[in-house]
mmCIF file with all atom_site columns, C-alpha atoms in Angstrom:
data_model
loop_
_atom_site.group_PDB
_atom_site.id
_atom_site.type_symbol
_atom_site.label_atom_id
_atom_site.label_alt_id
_atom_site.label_comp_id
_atom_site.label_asym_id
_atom_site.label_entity_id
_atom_site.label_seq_id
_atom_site.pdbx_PDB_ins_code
_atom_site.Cartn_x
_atom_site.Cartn_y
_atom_site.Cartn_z
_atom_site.occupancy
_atom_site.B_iso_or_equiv
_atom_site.pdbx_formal_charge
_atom_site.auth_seq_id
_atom_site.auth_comp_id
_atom_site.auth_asym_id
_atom_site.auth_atom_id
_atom_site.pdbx_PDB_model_num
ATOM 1   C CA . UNK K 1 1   ? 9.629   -2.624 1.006   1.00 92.00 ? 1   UNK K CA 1
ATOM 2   C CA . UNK K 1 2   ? 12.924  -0.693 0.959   1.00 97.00 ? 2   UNK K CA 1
ATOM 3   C CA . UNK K 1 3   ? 12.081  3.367  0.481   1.00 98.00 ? 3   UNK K CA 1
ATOM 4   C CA . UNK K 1 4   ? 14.597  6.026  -0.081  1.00 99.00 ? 4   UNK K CA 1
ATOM 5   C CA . UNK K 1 5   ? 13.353  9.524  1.193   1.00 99.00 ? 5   UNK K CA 1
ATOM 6   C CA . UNK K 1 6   ? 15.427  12.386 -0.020  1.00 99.00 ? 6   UNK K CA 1
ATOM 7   C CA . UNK K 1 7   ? 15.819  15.505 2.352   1.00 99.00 ? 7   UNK K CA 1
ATOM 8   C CA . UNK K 1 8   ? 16.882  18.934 2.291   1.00 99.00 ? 8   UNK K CA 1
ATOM 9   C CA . UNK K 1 9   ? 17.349  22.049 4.202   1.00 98.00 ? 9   UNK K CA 1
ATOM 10  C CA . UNK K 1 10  ? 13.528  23.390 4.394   1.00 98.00 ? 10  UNK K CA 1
ATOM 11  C CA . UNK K 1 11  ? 11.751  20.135 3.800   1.00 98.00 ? 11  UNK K CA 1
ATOM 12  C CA . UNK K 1 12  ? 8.209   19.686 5.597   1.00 98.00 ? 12  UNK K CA 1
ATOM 13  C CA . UNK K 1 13  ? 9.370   18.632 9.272   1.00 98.00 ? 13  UNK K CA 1
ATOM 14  C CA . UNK K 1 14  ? 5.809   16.924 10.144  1.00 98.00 ? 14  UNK K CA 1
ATOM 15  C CA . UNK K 1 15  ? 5.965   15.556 6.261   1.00 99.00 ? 15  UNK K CA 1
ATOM 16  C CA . UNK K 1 16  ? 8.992   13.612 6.791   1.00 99.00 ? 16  UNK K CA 1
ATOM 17  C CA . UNK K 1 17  ? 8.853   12.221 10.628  1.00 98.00 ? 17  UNK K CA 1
ATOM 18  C CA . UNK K 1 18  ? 4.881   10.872 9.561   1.00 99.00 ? 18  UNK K CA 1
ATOM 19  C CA . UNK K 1 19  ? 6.123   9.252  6.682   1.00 99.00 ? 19  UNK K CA 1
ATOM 20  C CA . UNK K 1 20  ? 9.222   7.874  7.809   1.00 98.00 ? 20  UNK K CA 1
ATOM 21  C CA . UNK K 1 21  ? 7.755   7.055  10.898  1.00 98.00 ? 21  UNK K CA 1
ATOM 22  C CA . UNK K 1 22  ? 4.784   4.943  9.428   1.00 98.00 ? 22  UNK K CA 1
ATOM 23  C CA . UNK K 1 23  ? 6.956   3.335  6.790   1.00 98.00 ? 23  UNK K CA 1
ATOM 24  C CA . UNK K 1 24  ? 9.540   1.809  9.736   1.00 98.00 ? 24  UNK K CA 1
ATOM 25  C CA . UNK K 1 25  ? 5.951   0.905  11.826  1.00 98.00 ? 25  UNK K CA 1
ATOM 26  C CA . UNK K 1 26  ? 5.866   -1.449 8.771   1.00 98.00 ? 26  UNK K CA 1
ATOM 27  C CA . UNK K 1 27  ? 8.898   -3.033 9.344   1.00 97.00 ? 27  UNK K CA 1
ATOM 28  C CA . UNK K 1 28  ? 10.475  -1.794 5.634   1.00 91.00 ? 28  UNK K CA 1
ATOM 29  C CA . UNK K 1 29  ? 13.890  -0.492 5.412   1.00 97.00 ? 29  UNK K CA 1
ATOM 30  C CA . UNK K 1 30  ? 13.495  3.270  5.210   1.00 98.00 ? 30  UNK K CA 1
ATOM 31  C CA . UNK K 1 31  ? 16.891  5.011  4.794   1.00 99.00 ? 31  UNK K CA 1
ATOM 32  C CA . UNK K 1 32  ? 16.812  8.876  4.795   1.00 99.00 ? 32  UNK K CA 1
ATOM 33  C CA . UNK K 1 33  ? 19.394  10.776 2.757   1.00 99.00 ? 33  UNK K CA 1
ATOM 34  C CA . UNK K 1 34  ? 20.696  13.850 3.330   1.00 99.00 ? 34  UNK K CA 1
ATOM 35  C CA . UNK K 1 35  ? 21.443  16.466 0.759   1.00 97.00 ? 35  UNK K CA 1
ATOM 36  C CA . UNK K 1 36  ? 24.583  17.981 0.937   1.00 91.00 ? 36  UNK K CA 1
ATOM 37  C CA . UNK K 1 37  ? 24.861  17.182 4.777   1.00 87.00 ? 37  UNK K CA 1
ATOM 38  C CA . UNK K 1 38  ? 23.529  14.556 7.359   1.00 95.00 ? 38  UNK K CA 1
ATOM 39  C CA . UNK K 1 39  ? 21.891  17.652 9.559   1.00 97.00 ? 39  UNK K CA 1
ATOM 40  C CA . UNK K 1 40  ? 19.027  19.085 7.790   1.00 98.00 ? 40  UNK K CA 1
ATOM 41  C CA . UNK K 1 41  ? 17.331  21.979 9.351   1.00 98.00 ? 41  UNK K CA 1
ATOM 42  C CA . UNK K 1 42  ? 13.794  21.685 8.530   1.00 98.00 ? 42  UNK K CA 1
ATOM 43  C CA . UNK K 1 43  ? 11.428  24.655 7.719   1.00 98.00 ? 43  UNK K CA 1
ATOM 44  C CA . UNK K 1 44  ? 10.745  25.275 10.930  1.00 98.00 ? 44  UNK K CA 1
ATOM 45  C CA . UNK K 1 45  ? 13.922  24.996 12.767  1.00 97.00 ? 45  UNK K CA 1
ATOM 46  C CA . UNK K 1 46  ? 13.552  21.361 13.738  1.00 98.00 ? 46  UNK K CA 1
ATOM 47  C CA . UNK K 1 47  ? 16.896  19.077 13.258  1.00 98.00 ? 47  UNK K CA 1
ATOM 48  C CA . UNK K 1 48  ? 16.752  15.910 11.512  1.00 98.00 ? 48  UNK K CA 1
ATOM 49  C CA . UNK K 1 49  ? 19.610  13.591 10.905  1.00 98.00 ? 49  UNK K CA 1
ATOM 50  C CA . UNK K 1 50  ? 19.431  11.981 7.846   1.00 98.00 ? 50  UNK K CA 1
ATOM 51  C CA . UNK K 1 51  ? 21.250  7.994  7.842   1.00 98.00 ? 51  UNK K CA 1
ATOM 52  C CA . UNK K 1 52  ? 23.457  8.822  4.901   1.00 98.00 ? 52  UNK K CA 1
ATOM 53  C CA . UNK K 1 53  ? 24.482  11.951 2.667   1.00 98.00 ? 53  UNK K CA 1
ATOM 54  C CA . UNK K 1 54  ? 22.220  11.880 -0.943  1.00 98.00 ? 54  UNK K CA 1
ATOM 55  C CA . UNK K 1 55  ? 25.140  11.221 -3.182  1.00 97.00 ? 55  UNK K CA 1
ATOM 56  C CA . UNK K 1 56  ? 25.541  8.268  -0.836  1.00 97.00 ? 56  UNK K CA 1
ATOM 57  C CA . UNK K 1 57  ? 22.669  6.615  -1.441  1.00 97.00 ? 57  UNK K CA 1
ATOM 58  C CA . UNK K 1 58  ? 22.113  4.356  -4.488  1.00 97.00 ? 58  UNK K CA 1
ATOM 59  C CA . UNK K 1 59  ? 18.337  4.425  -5.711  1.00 98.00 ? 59  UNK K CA 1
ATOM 60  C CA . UNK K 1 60  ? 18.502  1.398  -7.858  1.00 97.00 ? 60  UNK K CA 1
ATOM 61  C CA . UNK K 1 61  ? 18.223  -0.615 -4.530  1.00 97.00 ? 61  UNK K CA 1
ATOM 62  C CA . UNK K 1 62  ? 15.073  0.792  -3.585  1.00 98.00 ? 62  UNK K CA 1
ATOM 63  C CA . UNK K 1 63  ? 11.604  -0.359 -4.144  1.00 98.00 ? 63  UNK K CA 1
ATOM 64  C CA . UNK K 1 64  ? 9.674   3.458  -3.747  1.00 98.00 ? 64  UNK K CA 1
ATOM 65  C CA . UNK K 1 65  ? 10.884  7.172  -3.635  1.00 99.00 ? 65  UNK K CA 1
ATOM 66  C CA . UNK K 1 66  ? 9.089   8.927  -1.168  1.00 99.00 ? 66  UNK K CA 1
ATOM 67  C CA . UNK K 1 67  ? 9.755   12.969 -1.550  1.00 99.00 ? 67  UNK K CA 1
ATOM 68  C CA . UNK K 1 68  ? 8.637   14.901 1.431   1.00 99.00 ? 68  UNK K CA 1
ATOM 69  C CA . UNK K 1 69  ? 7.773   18.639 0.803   1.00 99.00 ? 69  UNK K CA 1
ATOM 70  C CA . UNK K 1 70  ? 8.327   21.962 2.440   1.00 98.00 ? 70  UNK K CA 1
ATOM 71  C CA . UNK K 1 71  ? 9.354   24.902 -0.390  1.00 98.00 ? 71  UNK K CA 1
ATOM 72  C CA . UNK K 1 72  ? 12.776  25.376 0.911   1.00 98.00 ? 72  UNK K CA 1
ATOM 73  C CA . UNK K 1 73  ? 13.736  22.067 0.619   1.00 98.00 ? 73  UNK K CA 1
ATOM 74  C CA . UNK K 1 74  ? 11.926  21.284 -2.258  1.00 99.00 ? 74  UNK K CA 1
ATOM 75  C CA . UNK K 1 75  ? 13.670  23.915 -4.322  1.00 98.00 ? 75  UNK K CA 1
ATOM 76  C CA . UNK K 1 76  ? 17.180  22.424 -3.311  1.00 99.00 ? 76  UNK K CA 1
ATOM 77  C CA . UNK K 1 77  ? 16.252  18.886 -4.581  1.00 99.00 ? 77  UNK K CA 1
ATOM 78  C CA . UNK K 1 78  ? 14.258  19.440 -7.740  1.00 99.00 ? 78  UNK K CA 1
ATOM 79  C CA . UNK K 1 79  ? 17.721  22.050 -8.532  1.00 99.00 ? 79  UNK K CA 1
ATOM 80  C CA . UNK K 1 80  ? 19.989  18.561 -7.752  1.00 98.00 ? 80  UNK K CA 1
ATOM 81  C CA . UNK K 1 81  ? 20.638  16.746 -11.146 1.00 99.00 ? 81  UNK K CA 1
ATOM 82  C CA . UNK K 1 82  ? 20.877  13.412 -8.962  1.00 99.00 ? 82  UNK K CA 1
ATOM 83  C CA . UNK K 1 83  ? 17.678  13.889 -7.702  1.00 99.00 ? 83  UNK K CA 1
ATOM 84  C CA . UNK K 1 84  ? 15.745  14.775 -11.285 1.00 99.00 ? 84  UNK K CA 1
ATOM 85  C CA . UNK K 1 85  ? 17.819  11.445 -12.502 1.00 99.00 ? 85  UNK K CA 1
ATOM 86  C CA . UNK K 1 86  ? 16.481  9.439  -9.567  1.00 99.00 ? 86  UNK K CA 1
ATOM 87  C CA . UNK K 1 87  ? 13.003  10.404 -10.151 1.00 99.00 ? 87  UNK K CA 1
ATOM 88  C CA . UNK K 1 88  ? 13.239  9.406  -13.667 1.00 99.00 ? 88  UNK K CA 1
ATOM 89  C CA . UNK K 1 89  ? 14.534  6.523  -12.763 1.00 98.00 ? 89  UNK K CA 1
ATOM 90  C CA . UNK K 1 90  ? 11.445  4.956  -10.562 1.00 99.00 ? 90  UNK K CA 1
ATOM 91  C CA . UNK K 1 91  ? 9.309   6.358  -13.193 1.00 98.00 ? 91  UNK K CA 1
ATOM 92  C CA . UNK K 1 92  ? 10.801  4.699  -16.252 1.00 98.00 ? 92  UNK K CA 1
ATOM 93  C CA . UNK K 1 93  ? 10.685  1.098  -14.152 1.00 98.00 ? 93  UNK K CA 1
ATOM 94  C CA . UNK K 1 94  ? 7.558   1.643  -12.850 1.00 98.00 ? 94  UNK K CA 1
ATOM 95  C CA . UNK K 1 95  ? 8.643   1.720  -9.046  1.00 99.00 ? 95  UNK K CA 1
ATOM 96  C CA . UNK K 1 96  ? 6.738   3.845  -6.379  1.00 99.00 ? 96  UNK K CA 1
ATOM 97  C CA . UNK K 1 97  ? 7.176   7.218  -6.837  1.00 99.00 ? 97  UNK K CA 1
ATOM 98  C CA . UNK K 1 98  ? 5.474   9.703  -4.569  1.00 99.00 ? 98  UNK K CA 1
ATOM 99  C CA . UNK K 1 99  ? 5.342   12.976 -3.329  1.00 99.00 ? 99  UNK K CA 1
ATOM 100 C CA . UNK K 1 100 ? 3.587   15.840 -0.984  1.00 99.00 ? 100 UNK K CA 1
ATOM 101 C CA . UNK K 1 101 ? 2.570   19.421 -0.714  1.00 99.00 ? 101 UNK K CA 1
ATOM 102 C CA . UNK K 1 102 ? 4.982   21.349 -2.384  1.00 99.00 ? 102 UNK K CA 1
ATOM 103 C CA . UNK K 1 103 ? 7.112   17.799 -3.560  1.00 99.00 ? 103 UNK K CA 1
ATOM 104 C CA . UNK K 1 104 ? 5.416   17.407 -7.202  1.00 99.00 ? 104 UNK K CA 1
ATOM 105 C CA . UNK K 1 105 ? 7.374   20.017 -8.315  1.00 99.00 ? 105 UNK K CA 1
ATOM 106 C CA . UNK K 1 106 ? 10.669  17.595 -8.365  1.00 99.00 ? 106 UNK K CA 1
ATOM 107 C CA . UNK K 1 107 ? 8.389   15.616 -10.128 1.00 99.00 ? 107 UNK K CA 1
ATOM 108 C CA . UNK K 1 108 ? 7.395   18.084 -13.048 1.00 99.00 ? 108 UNK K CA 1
ATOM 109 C CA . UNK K 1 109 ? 10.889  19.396 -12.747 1.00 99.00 ? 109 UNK K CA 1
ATOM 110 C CA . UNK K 1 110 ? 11.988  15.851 -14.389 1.00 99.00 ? 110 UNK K CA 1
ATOM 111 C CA . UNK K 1 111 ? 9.337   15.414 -16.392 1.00 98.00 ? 111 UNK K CA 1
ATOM 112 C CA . UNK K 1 112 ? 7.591   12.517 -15.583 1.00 99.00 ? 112 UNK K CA 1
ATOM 113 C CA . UNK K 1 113 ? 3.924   14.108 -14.786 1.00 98.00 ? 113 UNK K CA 1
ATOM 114 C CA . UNK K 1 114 ? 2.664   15.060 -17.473 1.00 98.00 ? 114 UNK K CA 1
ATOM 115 C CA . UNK K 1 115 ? -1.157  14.108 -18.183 1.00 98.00 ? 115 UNK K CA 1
ATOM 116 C CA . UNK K 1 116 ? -1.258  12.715 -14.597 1.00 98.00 ? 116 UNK K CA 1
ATOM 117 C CA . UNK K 1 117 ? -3.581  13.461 -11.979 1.00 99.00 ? 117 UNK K CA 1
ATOM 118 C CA . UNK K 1 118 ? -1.830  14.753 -8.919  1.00 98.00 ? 118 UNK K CA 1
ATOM 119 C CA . UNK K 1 119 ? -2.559  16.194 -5.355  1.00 99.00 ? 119 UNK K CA 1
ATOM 120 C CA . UNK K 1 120 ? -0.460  19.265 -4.383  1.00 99.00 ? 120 UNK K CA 1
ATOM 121 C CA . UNK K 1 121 ? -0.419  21.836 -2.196  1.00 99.00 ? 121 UNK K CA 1
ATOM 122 C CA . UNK K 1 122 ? -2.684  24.730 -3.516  1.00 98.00 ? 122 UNK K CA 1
ATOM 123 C CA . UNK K 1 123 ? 0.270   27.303 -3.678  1.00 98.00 ? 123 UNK K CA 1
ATOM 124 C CA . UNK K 1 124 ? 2.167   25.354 -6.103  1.00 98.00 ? 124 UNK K CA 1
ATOM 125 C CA . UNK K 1 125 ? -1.097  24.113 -8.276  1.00 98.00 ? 125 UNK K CA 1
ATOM 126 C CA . UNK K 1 126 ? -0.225  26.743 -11.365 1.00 97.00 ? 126 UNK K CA 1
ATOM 127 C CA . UNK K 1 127 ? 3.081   25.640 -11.475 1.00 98.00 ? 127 UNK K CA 1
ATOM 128 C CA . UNK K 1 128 ? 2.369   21.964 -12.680 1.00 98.00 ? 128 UNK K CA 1
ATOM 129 C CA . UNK K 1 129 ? 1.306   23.141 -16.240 1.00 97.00 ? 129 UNK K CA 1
ATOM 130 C CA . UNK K 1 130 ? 0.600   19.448 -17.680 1.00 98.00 ? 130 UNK K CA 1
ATOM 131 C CA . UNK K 1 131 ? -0.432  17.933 -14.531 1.00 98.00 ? 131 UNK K CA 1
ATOM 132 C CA . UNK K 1 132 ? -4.077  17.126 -14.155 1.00 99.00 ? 132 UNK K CA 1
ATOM 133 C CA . UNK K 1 133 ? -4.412  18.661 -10.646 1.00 98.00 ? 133 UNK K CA 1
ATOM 134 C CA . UNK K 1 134 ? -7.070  16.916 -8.281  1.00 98.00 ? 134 UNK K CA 1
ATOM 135 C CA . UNK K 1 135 ? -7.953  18.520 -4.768  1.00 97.00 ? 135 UNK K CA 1
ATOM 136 C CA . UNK K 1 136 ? -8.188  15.031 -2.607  1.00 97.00 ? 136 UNK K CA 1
ATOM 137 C CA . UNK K 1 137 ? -6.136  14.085 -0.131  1.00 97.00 ? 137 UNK K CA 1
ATOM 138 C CA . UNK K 1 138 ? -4.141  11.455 -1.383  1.00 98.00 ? 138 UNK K CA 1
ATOM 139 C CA . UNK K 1 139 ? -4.276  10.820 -5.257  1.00 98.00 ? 139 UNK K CA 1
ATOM 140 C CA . UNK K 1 140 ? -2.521  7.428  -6.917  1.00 98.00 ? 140 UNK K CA 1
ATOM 141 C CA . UNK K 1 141 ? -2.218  7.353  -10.657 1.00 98.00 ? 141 UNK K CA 1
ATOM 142 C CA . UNK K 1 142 ? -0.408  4.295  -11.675 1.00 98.00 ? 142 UNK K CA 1
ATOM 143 C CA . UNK K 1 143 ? 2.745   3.862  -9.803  1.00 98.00 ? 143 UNK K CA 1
ATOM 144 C CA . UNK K 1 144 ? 2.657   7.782  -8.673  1.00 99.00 ? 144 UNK K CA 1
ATOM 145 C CA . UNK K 1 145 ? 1.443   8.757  -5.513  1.00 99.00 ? 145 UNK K CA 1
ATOM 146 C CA . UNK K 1 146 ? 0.384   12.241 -4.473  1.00 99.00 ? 146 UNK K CA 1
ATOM 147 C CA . UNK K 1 147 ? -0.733  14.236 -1.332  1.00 99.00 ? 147 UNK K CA 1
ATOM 148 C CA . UNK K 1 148 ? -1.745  17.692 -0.373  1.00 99.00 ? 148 UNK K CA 1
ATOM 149 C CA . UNK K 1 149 ? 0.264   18.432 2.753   1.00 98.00 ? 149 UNK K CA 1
ATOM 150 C CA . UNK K 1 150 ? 0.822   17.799 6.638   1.00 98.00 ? 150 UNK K CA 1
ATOM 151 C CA . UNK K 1 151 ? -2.454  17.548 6.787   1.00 98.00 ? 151 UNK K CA 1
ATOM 152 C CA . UNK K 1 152 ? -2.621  14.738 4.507   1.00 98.00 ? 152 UNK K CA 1
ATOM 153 C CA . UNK K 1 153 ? 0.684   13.004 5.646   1.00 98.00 ? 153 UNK K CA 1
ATOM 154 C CA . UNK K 1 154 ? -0.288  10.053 7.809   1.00 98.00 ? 154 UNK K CA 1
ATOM 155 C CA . UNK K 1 155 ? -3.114  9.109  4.863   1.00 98.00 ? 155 UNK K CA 1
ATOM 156 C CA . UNK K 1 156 ? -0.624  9.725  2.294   1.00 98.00 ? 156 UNK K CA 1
ATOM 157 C CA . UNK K 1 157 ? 2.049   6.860  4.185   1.00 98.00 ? 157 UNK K CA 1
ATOM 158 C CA . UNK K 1 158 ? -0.324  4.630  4.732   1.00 98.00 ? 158 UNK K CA 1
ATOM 159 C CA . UNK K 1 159 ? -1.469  4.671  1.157   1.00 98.00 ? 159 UNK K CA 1
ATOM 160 C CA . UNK K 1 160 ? 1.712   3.924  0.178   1.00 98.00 ? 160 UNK K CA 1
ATOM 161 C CA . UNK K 1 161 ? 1.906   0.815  2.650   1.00 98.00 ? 161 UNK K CA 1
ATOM 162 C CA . UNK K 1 162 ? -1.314  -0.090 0.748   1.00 97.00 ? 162 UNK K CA 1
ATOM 163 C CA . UNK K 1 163 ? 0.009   0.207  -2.998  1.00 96.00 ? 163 UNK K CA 1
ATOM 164 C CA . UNK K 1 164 ? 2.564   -2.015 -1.672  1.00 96.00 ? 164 UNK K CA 1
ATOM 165 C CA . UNK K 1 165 ? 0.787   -5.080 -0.338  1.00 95.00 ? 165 UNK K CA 1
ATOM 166 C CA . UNK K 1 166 ? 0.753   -3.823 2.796   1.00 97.00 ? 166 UNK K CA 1
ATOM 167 C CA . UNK K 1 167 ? -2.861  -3.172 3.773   1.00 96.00 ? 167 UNK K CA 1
ATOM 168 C CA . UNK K 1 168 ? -2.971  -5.479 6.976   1.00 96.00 ? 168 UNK K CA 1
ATOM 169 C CA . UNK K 1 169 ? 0.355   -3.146 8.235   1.00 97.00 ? 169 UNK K CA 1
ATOM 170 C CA . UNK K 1 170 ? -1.694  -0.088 7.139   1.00 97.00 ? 170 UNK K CA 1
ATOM 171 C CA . UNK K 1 171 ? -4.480  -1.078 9.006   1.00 96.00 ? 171 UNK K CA 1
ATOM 172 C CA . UNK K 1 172 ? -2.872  -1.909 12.208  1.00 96.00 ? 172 UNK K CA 1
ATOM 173 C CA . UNK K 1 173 ? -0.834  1.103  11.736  1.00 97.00 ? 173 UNK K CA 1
ATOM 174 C CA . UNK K 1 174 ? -3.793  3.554  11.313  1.00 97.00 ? 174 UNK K CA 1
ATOM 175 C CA . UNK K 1 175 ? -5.743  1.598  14.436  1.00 96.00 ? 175 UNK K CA 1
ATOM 176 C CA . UNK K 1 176 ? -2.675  1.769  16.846  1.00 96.00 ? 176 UNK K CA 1
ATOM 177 C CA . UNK K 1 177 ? -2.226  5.948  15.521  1.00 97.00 ? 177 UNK K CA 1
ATOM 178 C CA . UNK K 1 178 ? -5.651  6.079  16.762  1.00 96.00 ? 178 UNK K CA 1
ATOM 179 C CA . UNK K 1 179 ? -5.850  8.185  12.990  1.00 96.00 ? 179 UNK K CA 1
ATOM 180 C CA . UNK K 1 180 ? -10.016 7.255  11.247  1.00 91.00 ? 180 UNK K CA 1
ATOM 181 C CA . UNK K 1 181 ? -9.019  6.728  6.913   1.00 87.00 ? 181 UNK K CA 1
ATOM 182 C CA . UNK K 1 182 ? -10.586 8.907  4.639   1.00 71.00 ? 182 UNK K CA 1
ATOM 183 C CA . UNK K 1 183 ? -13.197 6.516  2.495   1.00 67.00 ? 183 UNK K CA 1
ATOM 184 C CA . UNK K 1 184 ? -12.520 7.632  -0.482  1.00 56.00 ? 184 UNK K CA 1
ATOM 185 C CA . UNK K 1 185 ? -8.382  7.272  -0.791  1.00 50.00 ? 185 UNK K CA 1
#
């Protein structure tokens, strides 16, 4: 599986390094693009280097769009055009689309949630008006995956190694992590 993972100043540092950590554990081509820059400072000061700048990236060639959150960042990419396009995109073709904590707000910025159920972060959960908001841990609802927050992270990427015909990666992932799955996700 080939995943795209948009970032921006403020994203969710423990957000992206789980899920882009889990996803290459699988052995899929995960390429990490940078809005605006390469350098992102995450909320909480931590540097990450994306592999290429956003506008860079082409999402056509990717099988899933995985959106960490984190408010500061996810203000800056649900405000890029590209992004809202991209996200549209995956929807329309049915490819993976998914997002955490504070990330379903890109998602209801472009539209594409409506009458869904979706997992958020509980500060954001009145501003998905349309969105069918469910407090689990990981939510799927067709080809859109949802999660609550760091908290949630490492269940959230292996559920989208699941969705993916990955279960036997997921597994092995999960046992070498030393992390127990929730039952019900």
């Amino acid at each position: 599986m080939n995943s795209l993972i948009p970032v921006a100043d403020g994203i969710e540092e423990m957000e992206t390094v789980i899920i882009i950590d889990i996803l290459r554990r699988a052995g899929g081509k995960v390429v990490v693009a940078g809005l605006g820059d390469t350098r992102i400072t995450a909320s909480r000061g931590v540097q990450i280097i994306a592999d290429r700048p956003w506008l860079e990236a082409d999402p056509s060639c990717f099988d899933a769009l995985v959106i960490p959150g984190g408010a500061g960042g996810v203000r800056l990419l649900a405000a890029e055009p590209t992004v809202l396009d991209a996200v549209r995109s995956f929807a329309d073709t049915g490819r993976l689309l998914a997002a955490i904590c504070a990330a379903p707000l890109i998602l209801h910025a472009a539209g594409v949630i409506e009458g869904r159920r979706i997992a958020c972060h509980p500060s954001i959960e009145a501003s998905l008006s349309g969105a069918i908001v469910v407090r689990e841990p990981v939510v799927v609802d067709g080809h859109i995956v949802t999660s609550r927050g760091a908290g949630t992270a490492i269940e959230f990427a292996l559920r989208i190694l699941d969705l993916t015909g990955q279960e036997s990666a997921a597994t092995g992932i999960a046992s070498a992590i030393l992390h127990e799955r929730y039952p019900h996700c």
